Amino acid sequence: MMNLRRTAAVSAVAAAFVLAVASPAAAHVTVNPSTATQGGYTKVSFRVPNESDTASTTKLEVSLPTDAPVGSVSLKPVPGWTATTEKSKLATPVEVHGAPLTEAVSKITWTAAKGSEIKPGTFQEFDVSLGPLPKTDQMVFKALQTYSDGNIVRWIDEPTTDGTEPESPAPVLKLTAAGAEATGTAPSAVAVAPVAAESDDSDSGSGTAWGIAGLVAGLAGLVLGLLAYRKAATKP
């Protein structure tokens, strides 16, 4: 009996461990797409999934980094939601299109009207046009997600240095220098193309010749085989 109880206990612990490992990570607020080009304009969507089984998401607050400000922030209306922006003075003015920028949008707040909340099992997207994007490696948008039961989830953890995902990651927009990808791939494409074309021509010619020779040899073998069969069949 004792052995049976121990076996059951070990099995229960093992099952719990397997379920814990197999269960997917909780969904979180993200920015899509996750990459853009420095100095350009882009439209991003803040995707907000509802993680509660009993409450709805009623408000989303997204902070824009003031150390990497943008001069233009435009919001796409979302039916049933009210959007407001807040501006902050910049500690160090930046130049945008030849003019100094002394203040910039530092926070966007979307609030749901009654009946338009993000209900359990659903998600909502909030579109924003940004630009010109700063010449920095990334923009971190810290976000607060408020639920109808008063719970507030803070998606504010910045990216880790070792590449692991933090517990409550903030949405991150990676920025690349203009023309960086083209500079890295164009030379190899130009160098490889002529060699590939020359190789294809020679291989094609030799391959065709060998194919014809093989076909002729095969037909000859077939004819000889038939003649031998007939000769054997006519013998008494």
PDB file of N, CA, C and O in Angstrom, residues 104-144:
ATOM      1  N   ALA A 104       7.375  66.943 -26.949  1.00  0.00           N
ATOM      2  CA  ALA A 104       6.904  65.847 -27.793  1.00  0.00           C
ATOM      3  C   ALA A 104       5.872  65.032 -27.025  1.00  0.00           C
ATOM      4  O   ALA A 104       5.795  65.094 -25.784  1.00  0.00           O
ATOM      5  N   VAL A 105       5.069  64.276 -27.771  1.00  0.00           N
ATOM      6  CA  VAL A 105       4.076  63.402 -27.141  1.00  0.00           C
ATOM      7  C   VAL A 105       4.806  62.343 -26.316  1.00  0.00           C
ATOM      8  O   VAL A 105       5.688  61.644 -26.822  1.00  0.00           O
ATOM      9  N   SER A 106       4.447  62.254 -25.060  1.00  0.00           N
ATOM     10  CA  SER A 106       5.110  61.312 -24.158  1.00  0.00           C
ATOM     11  C   SER A 106       4.160  60.224 -23.648  1.00  0.00           C
ATOM     12  O   SER A 106       4.614  59.248 -23.047  1.00  0.00           O
ATOM     13  N   LYS A 107       2.849  60.387 -23.912  1.00  0.00           N
ATOM     14  CA  LYS A 107       1.910  59.388 -23.409  1.00  0.00           C
ATOM     15  C   LYS A 107       0.627  59.400 -24.235  1.00  0.00           C
ATOM     16  O   LYS A 107       0.126  60.460 -24.618  1.00  0.00           O
ATOM     17  N   ILE A 108       0.126  58.202 -24.528  1.00  0.00           N
ATOM     18  CA  ILE A 108      -1.153  58.037 -25.220  1.00  0.00           C
ATOM     19  C   ILE A 108      -2.050  57.180 -24.333  1.00  0.00           C
ATOM     20  O   ILE A 108      -1.611  56.149 -23.810  1.00  0.00           O
ATOM     21  N   THR A 109      -3.296  57.608 -24.164  1.00  0.00           N
ATOM     22  CA  THR A 109      -4.244  56.854 -23.335  1.00  0.00           C
ATOM     23  C   THR A 109      -5.502  56.563 -24.136  1.00  0.00           C
ATOM     24  O   THR A 109      -6.114  57.474 -24.707  1.00  0.00           O
ATOM     25  N   TRP A 110      -5.856  55.277 -24.204  1.00  0.00           N
ATOM     26  CA  TRP A 110      -7.110  54.857 -24.843  1.00  0.00           C
ATOM     27  C   TRP A 110      -8.057  54.367 -23.738  1.00  0.00           C
ATOM     28  O   TRP A 110      -7.679  53.524 -22.909  1.00  0.00           O
ATOM     29  N   THR A 111      -9.282  54.886 -23.753  1.00  0.00           N
ATOM     30  CA  THR A 111     -10.277  54.506 -22.741  1.00  0.00           C
ATOM     31  C   THR A 111     -11.534  54.007 -23.430  1.00  0.00           C
ATOM     32  O   THR A 111     -12.054  54.653 -24.347  1.00  0.00           O
ATOM     33  N   ALA A 112     -12.036  52.866 -22.987  1.00  0.00           N
ATOM     34  CA  ALA A 112     -13.196  52.241 -23.633  1.00  0.00           C
ATOM     35  C   ALA A 112     -14.501  52.808 -23.106  1.00  0.00           C
ATOM     36  O   ALA A 112     -14.646  53.076 -21.909  1.00  0.00           O
ATOM     37  N   ALA A 113     -15.450  53.001 -24.024  1.00  0.00           N
ATOM     38  CA  ALA A 113     -16.813  53.336 -23.627  1.00  0.00           C
ATOM     39  C   ALA A 113     -17.495  52.058 -23.155  1.00  0.00           C
ATOM     40  O   ALA A 113     -17.047  50.948 -23.461  1.00  0.00           O
ATOM     41  N   LYS A 114     -18.559  52.198 -22.428  1.00  0.00           N
ATOM     42  CA  LYS A 114     -19.267  51.034 -21.896  1.00  0.00           C
ATOM     43  C   LYS A 114     -19.741  50.153 -23.053  1.00  0.00           C
ATOM     44  O   LYS A 114     -20.371  50.615 -23.999  1.00  0.00           O
ATOM     45  N   GLY A 115     -19.413  48.880 -22.973  1.00  0.00           N
ATOM     46  CA  GLY A 115     -19.786  47.930 -24.021  1.00  0.00           C
ATOM     47  C   GLY A 115     -18.710  47.709 -25.066  1.00  0.00           C
ATOM     48  O   GLY A 115     -18.831  46.801 -25.894  1.00  0.00           O
ATOM     49  N   SER A 116     -17.633  48.540 -25.045  1.00  0.00           N
ATOM     50  CA  SER A 116     -16.558  48.405 -26.038  1.00  0.00           C
ATOM     51  C   SER A 116     -15.275  47.849 -25.441  1.00  0.00           C
ATOM     52  O   SER A 116     -14.244  47.821 -26.114  1.00  0.00           O
ATOM     53  N   GLU A 117     -15.313  47.407 -24.210  1.00  0.00           N
ATOM     54  CA  GLU A 117     -14.125  46.883 -23.558  1.00  0.00           C
ATOM     55  C   GLU A 117     -13.590  45.648 -24.293  1.00  0.00           C
ATOM     56  O   GLU A 117     -14.315  45.004 -25.050  1.00  0.00           O
ATOM     57  N   ILE A 118     -12.316  45.324 -24.020  1.00  0.00           N
ATOM     58  CA  ILE A 118     -11.723  44.111 -24.575  1.00  0.00           C
ATOM     59  C   ILE A 118     -12.113  42.963 -23.656  1.00  0.00           C
ATOM     60  O   ILE A 118     -11.619  42.848 -22.539  1.00  0.00           O
ATOM     61  N   LYS A 119     -13.005  42.139 -24.124  1.00  0.00           N
ATOM     62  CA  LYS A 119     -13.576  41.086 -23.277  1.00  0.00           C
ATOM     63  C   LYS A 119     -12.659  39.863 -23.210  1.00  0.00           C
ATOM     64  O   LYS A 119     -11.760  39.707 -24.043  1.00  0.00           O
ATOM     65  N   PRO A 120     -12.871  38.977 -22.239  1.00  0.00           N
ATOM     66  CA  PRO A 120     -12.058  37.761 -22.125  1.00  0.00           C
ATOM     67  C   PRO A 120     -12.042  36.969 -23.425  1.00  0.00           C
ATOM     68  O   PRO A 120     -13.065  36.819 -24.091  1.00  0.00           O
ATOM     69  N   GLY A 121     -10.856  36.498 -23.775  1.00  0.00           N
ATOM     70  CA  GLY A 121     -10.717  35.697 -24.987  1.00  0.00           C
ATOM     71  C   GLY A 121     -10.619  36.506 -26.265  1.00  0.00           C
ATOM     72  O   GLY A 121     -10.624  35.937 -27.360  1.00  0.00           O
ATOM     73  N   THR A 122     -10.519  37.854 -26.169  1.00  0.00           N
ATOM     74  CA  THR A 122     -10.422  38.697 -27.362  1.00  0.00           C
ATOM     75  C   THR A 122      -9.220  39.636 -27.227  1.00  0.00           C
ATOM     76  O   THR A 122      -8.580  39.720 -26.179  1.00  0.00           O
ATOM     77  N   PHE A 123      -8.940  40.357 -28.326  1.00  0.00           N
ATOM     78  CA  PHE A 123      -7.868  41.349 -28.291  1.00  0.00           C
ATOM     79  C   PHE A 123      -8.276  42.550 -29.134  1.00  0.00           C
ATOM     80  O   PHE A 123      -9.225  42.499 -29.921  1.00  0.00           O
ATOM     81  N   GLN A 124      -7.538  43.642 -28.984  1.00  0.00           N
ATOM     82  CA  GLN A 124      -7.794  44.862 -29.744  1.00  0.00           C
ATOM     83  C   GLN A 124      -6.462  45.432 -30.203  1.00  0.00           C
ATOM     84  O   GLN A 124      -5.425  45.221 -29.555  1.00  0.00           O
ATOM     85  N   GLU A 125      -6.481  46.152 -31.327  1.00  0.00           N
ATOM     86  CA  GLU A 125      -5.275  46.806 -31.832  1.00  0.00           C
ATOM     87  C   GLU A 125      -5.498  48.306 -31.917  1.00  0.00           C
ATOM     88  O   GLU A 125      -6.569  48.764 -32.330  1.00  0.00           O
ATOM     89  N   PHE A 126      -4.469  49.052 -31.553  1.00  0.00           N
ATOM     90  CA  PHE A 126      -4.515  50.511 -31.556  1.00  0.00           C
ATOM     91  C   PHE A 126      -3.393  51.016 -32.468  1.00  0.00           C
ATOM     92  O   PHE A 126      -2.212  50.820 -32.173  1.00  0.00           O
ATOM     93  N   ASP A 127      -3.771  51.659 -33.589  1.00  0.00           N
ATOM     94  CA  ASP A 127      -2.804  52.087 -34.602  1.00  0.00           C
ATOM     95  C   ASP A 127      -2.301  53.501 -34.341  1.00  0.00           C
ATOM     96  O   ASP A 127      -3.080  54.411 -34.013  1.00  0.00           O
ATOM     97  N   VAL A 128      -0.988  53.668 -34.524  1.00  0.00           N
ATOM     98  CA  VAL A 128      -0.337  54.964 -34.328  1.00  0.00           C
ATOM     99  C   VAL A 128       0.665  55.172 -35.458  1.00  0.00           C
ATOM    100  O   VAL A 128       1.424  54.261 -35.814  1.00  0.00           O
ATOM    101  N   SER A 129       0.673  56.385 -36.011  1.00  0.00           N
ATOM    102  CA  SER A 129       1.669  56.766 -37.012  1.00  0.00           C
ATOM    103  C   SER A 129       2.745  57.591 -36.316  1.00  0.00           C
ATOM    104  O   SER A 129       2.438  58.565 -35.622  1.00  0.00           O
ATOM    105  N   LEU A 130       4.011  57.197 -36.507  1.00  0.00           N
ATOM    106  CA  LEU A 130       5.126  57.850 -35.826  1.00  0.00           C
ATOM    107  C   LEU A 130       6.191  58.288 -36.824  1.00  0.00           C
ATOM    108  O   LEU A 130       6.427  57.617 -37.823  1.00  0.00           O
ATOM    109  N   GLY A 131       6.861  59.419 -36.523  1.00  0.00           N
ATOM    110  CA  GLY A 131       7.984  59.830 -37.348  1.00  0.00           C
ATOM    111  C   GLY A 131       8.365  61.291 -37.135  1.00  0.00           C
ATOM    112  O   GLY A 131       7.594  62.045 -36.536  1.00  0.00           O
ATOM    113  N   PRO A 132       9.507  61.676 -37.630  1.00  0.00           N
ATOM    114  CA  PRO A 132      10.570  60.774 -38.084  1.00  0.00           C
ATOM    115  C   PRO A 132      11.149  60.005 -36.904  1.00  0.00           C
ATOM    116  O   PRO A 132      11.297  60.538 -35.800  1.00  0.00           O
ATOM    117  N   LEU A 133      11.468  58.737 -37.132  1.00  0.00           N
ATOM    118  CA  LEU A 133      11.955  57.881 -36.056  1.00  0.00           C
ATOM    119  C   LEU A 133      13.385  58.262 -35.684  1.00  0.00           C
ATOM    120  O   LEU A 133      14.195  58.612 -36.549  1.00  0.00           O
ATOM    121  N   PRO A 134      13.703  58.210 -34.405  1.00  0.00           N
ATOM    122  CA  PRO A 134      15.037  58.636 -33.942  1.00  0.00           C
ATOM    123  C   PRO A 134      16.140  57.694 -34.412  1.00  0.00           C
ATOM    124  O   PRO A 134      15.890  56.526 -34.740  1.00  0.00           O
ATOM    125  N   LYS A 135      17.365  58.216 -34.406  1.00  0.00           N
ATOM    126  CA  LYS A 135      18.522  57.403 -34.791  1.00  0.00           C
ATOM    127  C   LYS A 135      19.071  56.705 -33.544  1.00  0.00           C
ATOM    128  O   LYS A 135      20.120  57.071 -33.006  1.00  0.00           O
ATOM    129  N   THR A 136      18.326  55.726 -33.128  1.00  0.00           N
ATOM    130  CA  THR A 136      18.697  54.905 -31.984  1.00  0.00           C
ATOM    131  C   THR A 136      18.362  53.457 -32.284  1.00  0.00           C
ATOM    132  O   THR A 136      17.648  53.173 -33.248  1.00  0.00           O
ATOM    133  N   ASP A 137      18.884  52.538 -31.491  1.00  0.00           N
ATOM    134  CA  ASP A 137      18.701  51.116 -31.787  1.00  0.00           C
ATOM    135  C   ASP A 137      17.279  50.628 -31.531  1.00  0.00           C
ATOM    136  O   ASP A 137      16.821  49.683 -32.167  1.00  0.00           O
ATOM    137  N   GLN A 138      16.574  51.274 -30.599  1.00  0.00           N
ATOM    138  CA  GLN A 138      15.241  50.790 -30.254  1.00  0.00           C
ATOM    139  C   GLN A 138      14.441  51.860 -29.530  1.00  0.00           C
ATOM    140  O   GLN A 138      14.999  52.827 -29.008  1.00  0.00           O
ATOM    141  N   MET A 139      13.117  51.670 -29.538  1.00  0.00           N
ATOM    142  CA  MET A 139      12.205  52.503 -28.756  1.00  0.00           C
ATOM    143  C   MET A 139      11.416  51.567 -27.842  1.00  0.00           C
ATOM    144  O   MET A 139      10.815  50.596 -28.302  1.00  0.00           O
ATOM    145  N   VAL A 140      11.436  51.856 -26.552  1.00  0.00           N
ATOM    146  CA  VAL A 140      10.734  51.045 -25.566  1.00  0.00           C
ATOM    147  C   VAL A 140       9.468  51.779 -25.145  1.00  0.00           C
ATOM    148  O   VAL A 140       9.536  52.908 -24.646  1.00  0.00           O
ATOM    149  N   PHE A 141       8.314  51.144 -25.353  1.00  0.00           N
ATOM    150  CA  PHE A 141       7.022  51.746 -25.017  1.00  0.00           C
ATOM    151  C   PHE A 141       6.459  51.050 -23.765  1.00  0.00           C
ATOM    152  O   PHE A 141       5.877  49.964 -23.868  1.00  0.00           O
ATOM    153  N   LYS A 142       6.616  51.667 -22.622  1.00  0.00           N
ATOM    154  CA  LYS A 142       6.079  51.070 -21.399  1.00  0.00           C
ATOM    155  C   LYS A 142       4.563  51.254 -21.381  1.00  0.00           C
ATOM    156  O   LYS A 142       4.058  52.341 -21.687  1.00  0.00           O
ATOM    157  N   ALA A 143       3.846  50.184 -21.044  1.00  0.00           N
ATOM    158  CA  ALA A 143       2.378  50.198 -21.157  1.00  0.00           C
ATOM    159  C   ALA A 143       1.723  49.733 -19.866  1.00  0.00           C
ATOM    160  O   ALA A 143       2.244  48.849 -19.170  1.00  0.00           O
ATOM    161  N   LEU A 144       0.564  50.317 -19.563  1.00  0.00           N
ATOM    162  CA  LEU A 144      -0.265  49.913 -18.433  1.00  0.00           C
ATOM    163  C   LEU A 144      -1.612  49.460 -18.965  1.00  0.00           C
ATOM    164  O   LEU A 144      -2.262  50.178 -19.740  1.00  0.00           O
TER     165      LEU A 144
END
